């Protein structure tokens, strides 16, 4: 069983912003694999959908907390489903990776990402899988402003390609191995 977490901020105001790329890709994954409709789970402060990828059961969690409080949603869901950290796949934006690129990593520090920091504190470990989606654009924009910017039309086209690739990599990681997903994802 896996717990797929899409980091982002809740609400229309943040829709299509760079900081919400994880949340949007996780929702796209659930839709692509015919998961249940998202429902609000009060005890996890999250939108939740469930389904299967091959023989692997998966739960998609979209925290309805602000980004820097994501751990308050992730840790209770992981405990409820008895999912060890290695079974947690987190998708989030990464301002250090160029737009159109992505990386799959395991056991890395947060690199200053507040949502990841919150998850590490709540889970008491950094040993989980992270699909890091590049959002970097012009370097003259401070990161705290960049993450709240919406994507341009051209950037949205680029994002759709990496979103599709990420959805495929998550399925590979869930049904085969994360190492195989990493090999395919980093090409």
PDB file of N, CA and C in Angstrom, residues 42-144:
ATOM      1  N   UNK A  42     -12.005  14.676   7.858  1.00  0.00           N
ATOM      2  CA  UNK A  42     -11.760  15.634   8.934  1.00  0.00           C
ATOM      3  C   UNK A  42     -10.548  15.252   9.789  1.00  0.00           C
ATOM      4  N   UNK A  43     -10.424  13.960  10.130  1.00  0.00           N
ATOM      5  CA  UNK A  43      -9.340  13.552  11.042  1.00  0.00           C
ATOM      6  C   UNK A  43      -7.954  13.735  10.430  1.00  0.00           C
ATOM      7  N   UNK A  44      -7.871  13.845   9.102  1.00  0.00           N
ATOM      8  CA  UNK A  44      -6.570  14.081   8.449  1.00  0.00           C
ATOM      9  C   UNK A  44      -6.494  15.465   7.835  1.00  0.00           C
ATOM     10  N   UNK A  45      -7.569  16.242   7.964  1.00  0.00           N
ATOM     11  CA  UNK A  45      -7.601  17.594   7.387  1.00  0.00           C
ATOM     12  C   UNK A  45      -7.213  17.552   5.916  1.00  0.00           C
ATOM     13  N   UNK A  46      -7.802  16.613   5.168  1.00  0.00           N
ATOM     14  CA  UNK A  46      -7.381  16.371   3.785  1.00  0.00           C
ATOM     15  C   UNK A  46      -8.526  15.945   2.886  1.00  0.00           C
ATOM     16  N   UNK A  47      -8.318  16.179   1.599  1.00  0.00           N
ATOM     17  CA  UNK A  47      -9.142  15.564   0.563  1.00  0.00           C
ATOM     18  C   UNK A  47      -8.492  14.210   0.290  1.00  0.00           C
ATOM     19  N   UNK A  48      -9.292  13.154   0.208  1.00  0.00           N
ATOM     20  CA  UNK A  48      -8.752  11.796   0.083  1.00  0.00           C
ATOM     21  C   UNK A  48      -9.469  11.044  -1.028  1.00  0.00           C
ATOM     22  N   UNK A  49      -8.696  10.315  -1.834  1.00  0.00           N
ATOM     23  CA  UNK A  49      -9.249   9.410  -2.850  1.00  0.00           C
ATOM     24  C   UNK A  49      -8.509   8.086  -2.721  1.00  0.00           C
ATOM     25  N   UNK A  50      -9.209   6.988  -3.021  1.00  0.00           N
ATOM     26  CA  UNK A  50      -8.597   5.664  -2.903  1.00  0.00           C
ATOM     27  C   UNK A  50      -8.781   4.880  -4.186  1.00  0.00           C
ATOM     28  N   UNK A  51      -7.848   3.969  -4.427  1.00  0.00           N
ATOM     29  CA  UNK A  51      -7.940   3.114  -5.599  1.00  0.00           C
ATOM     30  C   UNK A  51      -6.798   2.117  -5.630  1.00  0.00           C
ATOM     31  N   UNK A  52      -6.647   1.490  -6.777  1.00  0.00           N
ATOM     32  CA  UNK A  52      -5.587   0.499  -6.969  1.00  0.00           C
ATOM     33  C   UNK A  52      -4.796   0.819  -8.219  1.00  0.00           C
ATOM     34  N   UNK A  53      -3.510   0.498  -8.162  1.00  0.00           N
ATOM     35  CA  UNK A  53      -2.640   0.549  -9.325  1.00  0.00           C
ATOM     36  C   UNK A  53      -2.128  -0.865  -9.456  1.00  0.00           C
ATOM     37  N   UNK A  54      -2.670  -1.584 -10.410  1.00  0.00           N
ATOM     38  CA  UNK A  54      -2.370  -3.007 -10.478  1.00  0.00           C
ATOM     39  C   UNK A  54      -2.867  -3.661  -9.204  1.00  0.00           C
ATOM     40  N   UNK A  55      -1.974  -4.365  -8.515  1.00  0.00           N
ATOM     41  CA  UNK A  55      -2.345  -5.040  -7.266  1.00  0.00           C
ATOM     42  C   UNK A  55      -2.042  -4.200  -6.025  1.00  0.00           C
ATOM     43  N   UNK A  56      -1.553  -2.991  -6.246  1.00  0.00           N
ATOM     44  CA  UNK A  56      -1.171  -2.128  -5.128  1.00  0.00           C
ATOM     45  C   UNK A  56      -2.293  -1.166  -4.771  1.00  0.00           C
ATOM     46  N   UNK A  57      -2.708  -1.193  -3.512  1.00  0.00           N
ATOM     47  CA  UNK A  57      -3.714  -0.237  -3.028  1.00  0.00           C
ATOM     48  C   UNK A  57      -3.012   1.097  -2.792  1.00  0.00           C
ATOM     49  N   UNK A  58      -3.704   2.176  -3.136  1.00  0.00           N
ATOM     50  CA  UNK A  58      -3.125   3.506  -2.954  1.00  0.00           C
ATOM     51  C   UNK A  58      -4.167   4.467  -2.406  1.00  0.00           C
ATOM     52  N   UNK A  59      -3.696   5.367  -1.573  1.00  0.00           N
ATOM     53  CA  UNK A  59      -4.525   6.438  -1.030  1.00  0.00           C
ATOM     54  C   UNK A  59      -3.859   7.750  -1.432  1.00  0.00           C
ATOM     55  N   UNK A  60      -4.628   8.627  -2.080  1.00  0.00           N
ATOM     56  CA  UNK A  60      -4.124   9.946  -2.455  1.00  0.00           C
ATOM     57  C   UNK A  60      -4.638  10.945  -1.429  1.00  0.00           C
ATOM     58  N   UNK A  61      -3.717  11.702  -0.853  1.00  0.00           N
ATOM     59  CA  UNK A  61      -4.052  12.685   0.171  1.00  0.00           C
ATOM     60  C   UNK A  61      -3.636  14.070  -0.318  1.00  0.00           C
ATOM     61  N   UNK A  62      -4.608  14.992  -0.320  1.00  0.00           N
ATOM     62  CA  UNK A  62      -4.348  16.395  -0.638  1.00  0.00           C
ATOM     63  C   UNK A  62      -4.630  17.190   0.637  1.00  0.00           C
ATOM     64  N   UNK A  63      -3.587  17.533   1.407  1.00  0.00           N
ATOM     65  CA  UNK A  63      -3.824  18.240   2.663  1.00  0.00           C
ATOM     66  C   UNK A  63      -4.603  19.540   2.453  1.00  0.00           C
ATOM     67  N   UNK A  64      -5.597  19.768   3.293  1.00  0.00           N
ATOM     68  CA  UNK A  64      -6.344  21.025   3.270  1.00  0.00           C
ATOM     69  C   UNK A  64      -5.801  21.991   4.317  1.00  0.00           C
ATOM     70  N   UNK A  65      -4.561  21.769   4.698  1.00  0.00           N
ATOM     71  CA  UNK A  65      -3.840  22.692   5.574  1.00  0.00           C
ATOM     72  C   UNK A  65      -3.011  23.589   4.667  1.00  0.00           C
ATOM     73  N   UNK A  66      -2.509  24.669   5.187  1.00  0.00           N
ATOM     74  CA  UNK A  66      -1.569  25.464   4.403  1.00  0.00           C
ATOM     75  C   UNK A  66      -0.278  24.648   4.275  1.00  0.00           C
ATOM     76  N   UNK A  67       0.488  24.955   3.258  1.00  0.00           N
ATOM     77  CA  UNK A  67       1.690  24.182   2.923  1.00  0.00           C
ATOM     78  C   UNK A  67       2.573  23.914   4.144  1.00  0.00           C
ATOM     79  N   UNK A  68       2.849  24.951   4.929  1.00  0.00           N
ATOM     80  CA  UNK A  68       3.793  24.780   6.044  1.00  0.00           C
ATOM     81  C   UNK A  68       3.224  23.999   7.226  1.00  0.00           C
ATOM     82  N   UNK A  69       1.982  23.520   7.110  1.00  0.00           N
ATOM     83  CA  UNK A  69       1.359  22.687   8.149  1.00  0.00           C
ATOM     84  C   UNK A  69       0.994  21.304   7.594  1.00  0.00           C
ATOM     85  N   UNK A  70       1.553  20.925   6.463  1.00  0.00           N
ATOM     86  CA  UNK A  70       1.202  19.669   5.784  1.00  0.00           C
ATOM     87  C   UNK A  70       1.395  18.436   6.647  1.00  0.00           C
ATOM     88  N   UNK A  71       2.395  18.450   7.491  1.00  0.00           N
ATOM     89  CA  UNK A  71       2.668  17.290   8.334  1.00  0.00           C
ATOM     90  C   UNK A  71       1.498  16.906   9.223  1.00  0.00           C
ATOM     91  N   UNK A  72       0.686  17.909   9.619  1.00  0.00           N
ATOM     92  CA  UNK A  72      -0.487  17.650  10.468  1.00  0.00           C
ATOM     93  C   UNK A  72      -1.530  16.807   9.748  1.00  0.00           C
ATOM     94  N   UNK A  73      -1.482  16.767   8.438  1.00  0.00           N
ATOM     95  CA  UNK A  73      -2.400  15.932   7.649  1.00  0.00           C
ATOM     96  C   UNK A  73      -1.756  14.600   7.267  1.00  0.00           C
ATOM     97  N   UNK A  74      -0.481  14.635   6.950  1.00  0.00           N
ATOM     98  CA  UNK A  74       0.210  13.454   6.419  1.00  0.00           C
ATOM     99  C   UNK A  74       0.434  12.382   7.492  1.00  0.00           C
ATOM    100  N   UNK A  75       0.972  12.773   8.638  1.00  0.00           N
ATOM    101  CA  UNK A  75       1.306  11.789   9.679  1.00  0.00           C
ATOM    102  C   UNK A  75       0.084  11.014  10.175  1.00  0.00           C
ATOM    103  N   UNK A  76      -1.055  11.668  10.464  1.00  0.00           N
ATOM    104  CA  UNK A  76      -2.221  10.890  10.909  1.00  0.00           C
ATOM    105  C   UNK A  76      -2.735   9.919   9.841  1.00  0.00           C
ATOM    106  N   UNK A  77      -2.689  10.313   8.588  1.00  0.00           N
ATOM    107  CA  UNK A  77      -3.133   9.414   7.512  1.00  0.00           C
ATOM    108  C   UNK A  77      -2.201   8.209   7.415  1.00  0.00           C
ATOM    109  N   UNK A  78      -0.891   8.454   7.503  1.00  0.00           N
ATOM    110  CA  UNK A  78       0.078   7.353   7.444  1.00  0.00           C
ATOM    111  C   UNK A  78      -0.127   6.385   8.614  1.00  0.00           C
ATOM    112  N   UNK A  79      -0.381   6.929   9.801  1.00  0.00           N
ATOM    113  CA  UNK A  79      -0.627   6.065  10.969  1.00  0.00           C
ATOM    114  C   UNK A  79      -1.915   5.255  10.795  1.00  0.00           C
ATOM    115  N   UNK A  80      -2.980   5.898  10.334  1.00  0.00           N
ATOM    116  CA  UNK A  80      -4.264   5.217  10.172  1.00  0.00           C
ATOM    117  C   UNK A  80      -4.137   4.023   9.223  1.00  0.00           C
ATOM    118  N   UNK A  81      -3.454   4.226   8.098  1.00  0.00           N
ATOM    119  CA  UNK A  81      -3.312   3.157   7.109  1.00  0.00           C
ATOM    120  C   UNK A  81      -2.113   2.254   7.387  1.00  0.00           C
ATOM    121  N   UNK A  82      -1.379   2.542   8.473  1.00  0.00           N
ATOM    122  CA  UNK A  82      -0.199   1.757   8.856  1.00  0.00           C
ATOM    123  C   UNK A  82       0.832   1.700   7.723  1.00  0.00           C
ATOM    124  N   UNK A  83       1.065   2.849   7.115  1.00  0.00           N
ATOM    125  CA  UNK A  83       2.027   2.944   6.017  1.00  0.00           C
ATOM    126  C   UNK A  83       3.351   3.443   6.574  1.00  0.00           C
ATOM    127  N   UNK A  84       4.384   2.659   6.362  1.00  0.00           N
ATOM    128  CA  UNK A  84       5.719   3.048   6.798  1.00  0.00           C
ATOM    129  C   UNK A  84       6.208   4.191   5.897  1.00  0.00           C
ATOM    130  N   UNK A  85       7.134   5.016   6.378  1.00  0.00           N
ATOM    131  CA  UNK A  85       7.600   6.145   5.570  1.00  0.00           C
ATOM    132  C   UNK A  85       8.060   5.760   4.159  1.00  0.00           C
ATOM    133  N   UNK A  86       8.664   4.576   4.015  1.00  0.00           N
ATOM    134  CA  UNK A  86       9.128   4.160   2.685  1.00  0.00           C
ATOM    135  C   UNK A  86       7.963   3.982   1.700  1.00  0.00           C
ATOM    136  N   UNK A  87       6.742   3.847   2.200  1.00  0.00           N
ATOM    137  CA  UNK A  87       5.556   3.726   1.355  1.00  0.00           C
ATOM    138  C   UNK A  87       4.865   5.052   1.088  1.00  0.00           C
ATOM    139  N   UNK A  88       5.499   6.148   1.528  1.00  0.00           N
ATOM    140  CA  UNK A  88       4.944   7.482   1.288  1.00  0.00           C
ATOM    141  C   UNK A  88       5.631   8.086   0.070  1.00  0.00           C
ATOM    142  N   UNK A  89       4.825   8.501  -0.899  1.00  0.00           N
ATOM    143  CA  UNK A  89       5.311   9.189  -2.097  1.00  0.00           C
ATOM    144  C   UNK A  89       4.763  10.613  -2.028  1.00  0.00           C
ATOM    145  N   UNK A  90       5.640  11.575  -1.958  1.00  0.00           N
ATOM    146  CA  UNK A  90       5.228  12.972  -1.858  1.00  0.00           C
ATOM    147  C   UNK A  90       5.575  13.686  -3.163  1.00  0.00           C
ATOM    148  N   UNK A  91       4.639  14.475  -3.660  1.00  0.00           N
ATOM    149  CA  UNK A  91       4.873  15.271  -4.867  1.00  0.00           C
ATOM    150  C   UNK A  91       4.868  16.732  -4.443  1.00  0.00           C
ATOM    151  N   UNK A  92       5.909  17.471  -4.834  1.00  0.00           N
ATOM    152  CA  UNK A  92       5.965  18.889  -4.467  1.00  0.00           C
ATOM    153  C   UNK A  92       6.803  19.684  -5.454  1.00  0.00           C
ATOM    154  N   UNK A  93       6.616  20.985  -5.416  1.00  0.00           N
ATOM    155  CA  UNK A  93       7.381  21.904  -6.251  1.00  0.00           C
ATOM    156  C   UNK A  93       8.810  22.006  -5.730  1.00  0.00           C
ATOM    157  N   UNK A  94       9.730  22.340  -6.646  1.00  0.00           N
ATOM    158  CA  UNK A  94      11.121  22.537  -6.259  1.00  0.00           C
ATOM    159  C   UNK A  94      11.682  23.695  -7.079  1.00  0.00           C
ATOM    160  N   UNK A  95      11.961  24.799  -6.405  1.00  0.00           N
ATOM    161  CA  UNK A  95      12.446  26.007  -7.073  1.00  0.00           C
ATOM    162  C   UNK A  95      13.900  25.893  -7.518  1.00  0.00           C
ATOM    163  N   UNK A  96      14.599  24.831  -7.112  1.00  0.00           N
ATOM    164  CA  UNK A  96      15.987  24.629  -7.527  1.00  0.00           C
ATOM    165  C   UNK A  96      16.101  23.791  -8.798  1.00  0.00           C
ATOM    166  N   UNK A  97      14.983  23.305  -9.302  1.00  0.00           N
ATOM    167  CA  UNK A  97      14.967  22.482 -10.515  1.00  0.00           C
ATOM    168  C   UNK A  97      14.267  23.279 -11.609  1.00  0.00           C
ATOM    169  N   UNK A  98      14.846  23.324 -12.817  1.00  0.00           N
ATOM    170  CA  UNK A  98      14.221  24.087 -13.901  1.00  0.00           C
ATOM    171  C   UNK A  98      12.837  23.549 -14.269  1.00  0.00           C
ATOM    172  N   UNK A  99      11.966  24.448 -14.680  1.00  0.00           N
ATOM    173  CA  UNK A  99      10.644  24.068 -15.158  1.00  0.00           C
ATOM    174  C   UNK A  99      10.795  23.059 -16.295  1.00  0.00           C
ATOM    175  N   UNK A 100      10.011  21.998 -16.245  1.00  0.00           N
ATOM    176  CA  UNK A 100      10.084  20.954 -17.268  1.00  0.00           C
ATOM    177  C   UNK A 100      10.954  19.777 -16.868  1.00  0.00           C
ATOM    178  N   UNK A 101      11.624  19.899 -15.739  1.00  0.00           N
ATOM    179  CA  UNK A 101      12.463  18.809 -15.221  1.00  0.00           C
ATOM    180  C   UNK A 101      11.889  18.348 -13.884  1.00  0.00           C
ATOM    181  N   UNK A 102      12.259  17.152 -13.490  1.00  0.00           N
ATOM    182  CA  UNK A 102      11.802  16.617 -12.208  1.00  0.00           C
ATOM    183  C   UNK A 102      12.819  15.605 -11.708  1.00  0.00           C
ATOM    184  N   UNK A 103      12.783  15.362 -10.418  1.00  0.00           N
ATOM    185  CA  UNK A 103      13.682  14.374  -9.813  1.00  0.00           C
ATOM    186  C   UNK A 103      12.912  13.552  -8.796  1.00  0.00           C
ATOM    187  N   UNK A 104      13.273  12.302  -8.713  1.00  0.00           N
ATOM    188  CA  UNK A 104      12.754  11.408  -7.686  1.00  0.00           C
ATOM    189  C   UNK A 104      13.890  11.178  -6.702  1.00  0.00           C
ATOM    190  N   UNK A 105      13.638  11.457  -5.434  1.00  0.00           N
ATOM    191  CA  UNK A 105      14.693  11.280  -4.437  1.00  0.00           C
ATOM    192  C   UNK A 105      14.129  10.613  -3.189  1.00  0.00           C
ATOM    193  N   UNK A 106      15.047  10.106  -2.384  1.00  0.00           N
ATOM    194  CA  UNK A 106      14.664   9.401  -1.160  1.00  0.00           C
ATOM    195  C   UNK A 106      15.582   9.839  -0.024  1.00  0.00           C
ATOM    196  N   UNK A 107      14.992  10.136   1.120  1.00  0.00           N
ATOM    197  CA  UNK A 107      15.779  10.401   2.317  1.00  0.00           C
ATOM    198  C   UNK A 107      16.585  11.683   2.292  1.00  0.00           C
ATOM    199  N   UNK A 108      16.179  12.648   1.515  1.00  0.00           N
ATOM    200  CA  UNK A 108      16.913  13.917   1.418  1.00  0.00           C
ATOM    201  C   UNK A 108      16.331  14.940   2.392  1.00  0.00           C
ATOM    202  N   UNK A 109      17.142  15.937   2.710  1.00  0.00           N
ATOM    203  CA  UNK A 109      16.671  17.049   3.536  1.00  0.00           C
ATOM    204  C   UNK A 109      15.680  17.887   2.739  1.00  0.00           C
ATOM    205  N   UNK A 110      14.997  18.786   3.396  1.00  0.00           N
ATOM    206  CA  UNK A 110      13.921  19.572   2.780  1.00  0.00           C
ATOM    207  C   UNK A 110      14.409  20.624   1.794  1.00  0.00           C
ATOM    208  N   UNK A 111      15.665  21.022   1.871  1.00  0.00           N
ATOM    209  CA  UNK A 111      16.219  22.096   1.040  1.00  0.00           C
ATOM    210  C   UNK A 111      15.402  23.381   1.202  1.00  0.00           C
ATOM    211  N   UNK A 112      14.848  23.581   2.395  1.00  0.00           N
ATOM    212  CA  UNK A 112      14.114  24.804   2.686  1.00  0.00           C
ATOM    213  C   UNK A 112      12.646  24.790   2.310  1.00  0.00           C
ATOM    214  N   UNK A 113      12.151  23.683   1.758  1.00  0.00           N
ATOM    215  CA  UNK A 113      10.728  23.596   1.385  1.00  0.00           C
ATOM    216  C   UNK A 113       9.911  23.411   2.661  1.00  0.00           C
ATOM    217  N   UNK A 114       9.061  24.382   2.974  1.00  0.00           N
ATOM    218  CA  UNK A 114       8.323  24.386   4.246  1.00  0.00           C
ATOM    219  C   UNK A 114       7.350  23.217   4.381  1.00  0.00           C
ATOM    220  N   UNK A 115       6.709  22.800   3.296  1.00  0.00           N
ATOM    221  CA  UNK A 115       5.798  21.654   3.353  1.00  0.00           C
ATOM    222  C   UNK A 115       6.536  20.365   3.649  1.00  0.00           C
ATOM    223  N   UNK A 116       7.701  20.200   3.033  1.00  0.00           N
ATOM    224  CA  UNK A 116       8.521  19.011   3.271  1.00  0.00           C
ATOM    225  C   UNK A 116       9.061  19.043   4.704  1.00  0.00           C
ATOM    226  N   UNK A 117       9.493  20.223   5.165  1.00  0.00           N
ATOM    227  CA  UNK A 117       9.969  20.352   6.553  1.00  0.00           C
ATOM    228  C   UNK A 117       8.885  19.925   7.539  1.00  0.00           C
ATOM    229  N   UNK A 118       7.658  20.357   7.289  1.00  0.00           N
ATOM    230  CA  UNK A 118       6.536  20.001   8.161  1.00  0.00           C
ATOM    231  C   UNK A 118       6.314  18.489   8.173  1.00  0.00           C
ATOM    232  N   UNK A 119       6.396  17.871   7.008  1.00  0.00           N
ATOM    233  CA  UNK A 119       6.219  16.414   6.913  1.00  0.00           C
ATOM    234  C   UNK A 119       7.336  15.678   7.648  1.00  0.00           C
ATOM    235  N   UNK A 120       8.566  16.132   7.481  1.00  0.00           N
ATOM    236  CA  UNK A 120       9.705  15.499   8.157  1.00  0.00           C
ATOM    237  C   UNK A 120       9.529  15.581   9.678  1.00  0.00           C
ATOM    238  N   UNK A 121       9.113  16.748  10.174  1.00  0.00           N
ATOM    239  CA  UNK A 121       8.891  16.902  11.624  1.00  0.00           C
ATOM    240  C   UNK A 121       7.781  15.968  12.110  1.00  0.00           C
ATOM    241  N   UNK A 122       6.665  15.926  11.384  1.00  0.00           N
ATOM    242  CA  UNK A 122       5.509  15.125  11.822  1.00  0.00           C
ATOM    243  C   UNK A 122       5.775  13.627  11.723  1.00  0.00           C
ATOM    244  N   UNK A 123       6.487  13.213  10.673  1.00  0.00           N
ATOM    245  CA  UNK A 123       6.782  11.790  10.479  1.00  0.00           C
ATOM    246  C   UNK A 123       8.001  11.345  11.287  1.00  0.00           C
ATOM    247  N   UNK A 124       8.776  12.324  11.755  1.00  0.00           N
ATOM    248  CA  UNK A 124      10.008  12.074  12.516  1.00  0.00           C
ATOM    249  C   UNK A 124      11.054  11.323  11.691  1.00  0.00           C
ATOM    250  N   UNK A 125      11.013  11.552  10.384  1.00  0.00           N
ATOM    251  CA  UNK A 125      11.997  10.956   9.479  1.00  0.00           C
ATOM    252  C   UNK A 125      11.960  11.685   8.141  1.00  0.00           C
ATOM    253  N   UNK A 126      13.081  11.626   7.443  1.00  0.00           N
ATOM    254  CA  UNK A 126      13.124  12.137   6.075  1.00  0.00           C
ATOM    255  C   UNK A 126      13.158  10.978   5.081  1.00  0.00           C
ATOM    256  N   UNK A 127      13.004   9.775   5.574  1.00  0.00           N
ATOM    257  CA  UNK A 127      13.106   8.581   4.734  1.00  0.00           C
ATOM    258  C   UNK A 127      11.788   8.241   4.048  1.00  0.00           C
ATOM    259  N   UNK A 128      11.420   9.073   3.079  1.00  0.00           N
ATOM    260  CA  UNK A 128      10.264   8.803   2.221  1.00  0.00           C
ATOM    261  C   UNK A 128      10.615   9.294   0.814  1.00  0.00           C
ATOM    262  N   UNK A 129       9.829   8.852  -0.163  1.00  0.00           N
ATOM    263  CA  UNK A 129      10.087   9.187  -1.565  1.00  0.00           C
ATOM    264  C   UNK A 129       9.482  10.534  -1.912  1.00  0.00           C
ATOM    265  N   UNK A 130      10.239  11.318  -2.699  1.00  0.00           N
ATOM    266  CA  UNK A 130       9.772  12.647  -3.113  1.00  0.00           C
ATOM    267  C   UNK A 130       9.908  12.813  -4.618  1.00  0.00           C
ATOM    268  N   UNK A 131       8.791  13.142  -5.249  1.00  0.00           N
ATOM    269  CA  UNK A 131       8.779  13.520  -6.660  1.00  0.00           C
ATOM    270  C   UNK A 131       8.871  15.039  -6.673  1.00  0.00           C
ATOM    271  N   UNK A 132      10.053  15.552  -7.013  1.00  0.00           N
ATOM    272  CA  UNK A 132      10.336  16.987  -6.953  1.00  0.00           C
ATOM    273  C   UNK A 132      10.149  17.588  -8.349  1.00  0.00           C
ATOM    274  N   UNK A 133       9.158  18.457  -8.484  1.00  0.00           N
ATOM    275  CA  UNK A 133       8.778  19.016  -9.772  1.00  0.00           C
ATOM    276  C   UNK A 133       9.392  20.405  -9.925  1.00  0.00           C
ATOM    277  N   UNK A 134      10.186  20.577 -10.969  1.00  0.00           N
ATOM    278  CA  UNK A 134      10.848  21.859 -11.201  1.00  0.00           C
ATOM    279  C   UNK A 134       9.878  22.972 -11.540  1.00  0.00           C
ATOM    280  N   UNK A 135      10.051  24.102 -10.858  1.00  0.00           N
ATOM    281  CA  UNK A 135       9.216  25.277 -11.133  1.00  0.00           C
ATOM    282  C   UNK A 135      10.070  26.509 -11.407  1.00  0.00           C
ATOM    283  N   UNK A 136      11.400  26.344 -11.387  1.00  0.00           N
ATOM    284  CA  UNK A 136      12.296  27.493 -11.499  1.00  0.00           C
ATOM    285  C   UNK A 136      12.094  28.209 -12.822  1.00  0.00           C
ATOM    286  N   UNK A 137      12.084  29.497 -12.719  1.00  0.00           N
ATOM    287  CA  UNK A 137      11.986  30.359 -13.892  1.00  0.00           C
ATOM    288  C   UNK A 137      13.127  31.343 -13.830  1.00  0.00           C
ATOM    289  N   UNK A 138      12.782  32.608 -13.975  1.00  0.00           N
ATOM    290  CA  UNK A 138      13.788  33.661 -13.898  1.00  0.00           C
ATOM    291  C   UNK A 138      14.353  33.726 -12.482  1.00  0.00           C
ATOM    292  N   UNK A 139      15.649  33.849 -12.386  1.00  0.00           N
ATOM    293  CA  UNK A 139      16.330  33.826 -11.084  1.00  0.00           C
ATOM    294  C   UNK A 139      16.202  35.144 -10.311  1.00  0.00           C
ATOM    295  N   UNK A 140      15.641  36.182 -10.932  1.00  0.00           N
ATOM    296  CA  UNK A 140      15.551  37.467 -10.247  1.00  0.00           C
ATOM    297  C   UNK A 140      14.302  37.587  -9.370  1.00  0.00           C
ATOM    298  N   UNK A 141      13.512  36.516  -9.282  1.00  0.00           N
ATOM    299  CA  UNK A 141      12.302  36.518  -8.456  1.00  0.00           C
ATOM    300  C   UNK A 141      12.592  35.744  -7.170  1.00  0.00           C
ATOM    301  N   UNK A 142      12.370  36.359  -6.004  1.00  0.00           N
ATOM    302  CA  UNK A 142      12.581  35.627  -4.745  1.00  0.00           C
ATOM    303  C   UNK A 142      11.671  34.397  -4.679  1.00  0.00           C
ATOM    304  N   UNK A 143      12.161  33.323  -4.082  1.00  0.00           N
ATOM    305  CA  UNK A 143      11.423  32.051  -4.032  1.00  0.00           C
ATOM    306  C   UNK A 143      10.034  32.214  -3.435  1.00  0.00           C
ATOM    307  N   UNK A 144       9.899  33.033  -2.378  1.00  0.00           N
ATOM    308  CA  UNK A 144       8.587  33.182  -1.741  1.00  0.00           C
ATOM    309  C   UNK A 144       7.558  33.855  -2.653  1.00  0.00           C
TER     310      UNK A 144
END
